[in-house]
């Protein structure tokens, strides 16, 4: 490929709004270009990377016997309505109607569609187990697209769906996909760790995420510094030690707290640390039901955990009318005497706390859980650095990560909602046991850039590089240099190598800067000097120094490198 | 691939609404399944075919130096508004809004998006010429999806876009794509002829369609029986001989025609043939402008030609108010004295005609064009069987065809509307000269089925077959037959062949019927009998007879066949 007519020009400067180092390089190197917020076009260099990532994933799916299909982007409402996701996914999806008034969703994911086909195609246990997958555009109306291709509104996902006869078969399929994912990420040179995660709006209850731990990630992952425990923030728990004894705590008594509505202000006023207080949050779920959550003053509410407890798609703060109905006052709400469904977080122990008195400018001292109030026991708090590991009691650490893949074990969840059954060997009808498995191509590519670059540009792993060799001709006014470069390119291509050939009429400075920016693994430079020495200058992208390799050896030398890397 | 767990079951009977022989087989062989009207999911067998078709097209695009990119499905309204197609495409497109109220179209095609990227990426003549292409879903809200994958509402199109410096460069790109298309269809074993066509709502004015001539096609293609003239019905013209002399025709005189409002009824009443009459049609364009079209009584209006003359997206019949304003009466309209813009079709010659009198129950005899009425001369009639070829005067024939590809030479049309310019060598800014080139994958696959089948099923060309070899194990109760079949499959796969392995517990009858239906090129059967003879039964799908081939030779024999076919 001649660089002179490569579509997509490199940029000296990244747009001012590029948020991460990798986003800057992605845009500068002409990997992709935005069309609108969160909508990107792959340019030729980037698309070559995307295709290689896709092919790696395809090979690993095929290796576990998965079968490739392709479901439309435009998906009829009727299937989504069977599971109720037509409504719950509304806030994050794109909808359309045809001119006859029928409703469609631009596929957010494709569970319902696969289950629909499965219930029609699979009649008998003899057709199972099966895994199908496709690469298809997904539409997600993200409120805040960010960081280039990390969070966008349309992207190609490889989504696989496993269908098994029973939990055992599903379990085997789930772990086969887990292994295929680990292998796929390793081949792209992404260090992805799998962590337990929440199933969110997907249904079901066992799931893992594959996380690449980098600062630009928006997920928080919990690790034990002692054992192998790890989990997504939305799923993580901790070991909670028994609190101080509650003997002889006096009855609650009021303390005046004028204009003191936050835990911080209370700490200053009463000279007590945050854990001495109770924080009571009045919330509404998607259906408008009101619930109060009680947490220690130093703990944060984990909304995904709460949504899961409430089986709702959304929680928000209660309004003034809700406060009035509960007999509470904003800023002074507390669990004692509150007229609301009460959820007590597991972090609240048996000690005495200071809590809101449900009247203006007053709190109560000596409030004890189980004595002065009772509620449903739940785990809805954020785990934090230094907490005790739920498995071993070791210290917990938190790291930032990018979720590059996720896998879900649903069991009969979708089959039950969509009447997806098969005739079992014993003559009864049983539910199709379901799992789903997703990887976003663009996010994987952006994560590779975030983890493979230096100040000058991208450093592509050979397996996903847009080209393997970058030939730079420094011809100046001498056409014989171009002739020598043409010949080198032809030999490299004949050896099966993918070559980008910088044939432009530009200075060495511009060409080398672009080569570093684009980040192709091997740079070969031909100039008057190298031709005189009957050599070619070879510089691997990551290396500090270049060397002159004899012309007769250079093709085989690079080819051998590439072969080894792709093994 | 083991057939026992192949996703997608074959059907004994096609659904009652399957319209063409190929549609019946496509559905019965589990190539694709409908999700809704005009929305199909590729099942594994069909997707393998689609991927091979895609790869053939990709290779031929790459061979002419085209660069693969990928533009989103969700396309922002702003770009479509620059060319005015946001409005004109409304009736045939799917629209969506994000939760911020921004408008998008599910890409009907992608010219505007490519031109947008091109004007940003291409600064100088030194970056030209360039061709980019992508494979991407298109959404088209067809009122009448039909014939399986022939006309659907979502499909993957390979759309390529050429950008050149001037007409000469565009012309070279256009014919390079024409050659790439011819080669692509030949590799799929589709006999596609290229015919001149109308550019319709795409803009520009030079275009060709690639048509496969089969009865199930919905396009009508004009061929000369004598020379190489051919054209789409929407573009075809004919040689029109001068009419009879008009000497001494008396002045028009009224003839009573009570309750006689059609050409057929007039023929009966007045005893004259259809060509003796004039047919006058009062129409409205998309903007509401009214126009009258005058045709001989035996000629049909060609709406696409008329839309092009009027530069409108839609024409429909005028209403009663339009008739009143024109001073006409429905059923008795004629050109004499009519108060409307008058278009006179080229088929109307200088002879005297009978035409409506613009009053109830009356017509005029002896009406002569140019004497009794005058109008703009246009060509808006349908060419028909037996007409004279416009090139040589030979007899024209009409055949039905399926349009499997189309190519458009736009020139500066899009650049002018979207301010797409580059800095030319002479220092001036010039328009990016544009062309576009489309092939629908699904329609190509369906057309291959329509042209490659017999009563029993599909007969895939080797280059696009889902698998190359179908191994049928007739094991009955004898496990050693399965062992022999396993070994044969392993050897075939080691030789690089793609094998579907019928390992199911079914009768020979069921297995052979499915094999004929699915249509894989080579069927190899292993049974007790063949094992005893140390042979394998080989039957090419199209052949009448099977033969026993020695076991030691069969793998190489089939491999050699396949190699030859793919050369």
Coordinates of C-alpha atoms in Angstrom, one line a residue, chain A residues 468 490-499 555 559 562 566:
Chain A
X468 CA 3.9 -5.4 9.6
X490 CA 7.9 -6.2 -3.9
X491 CA 10.2 -8.7 -2.3
X492 CA 8.7 -8.1 1.2
X493 CA 5.2 -8.6 -0.2
X494 CA 6.3 -11.7 -2.1
X495 CA 7.5 -13.0 1.3
X496 CA 3.9 -12.6 2.5
X497 CA 4.5 -9.5 4.6
X498 CA 2.1 -6.6 4.7
X499 CA 3.9 -3.4 3.7
X555 CA 13.6 -9.6 3.9
X559 CA 9.9 -12.3 7.8
X562 CA 6.9 -11.8 12.0
X566 CA 2.4 -14.8 14.9

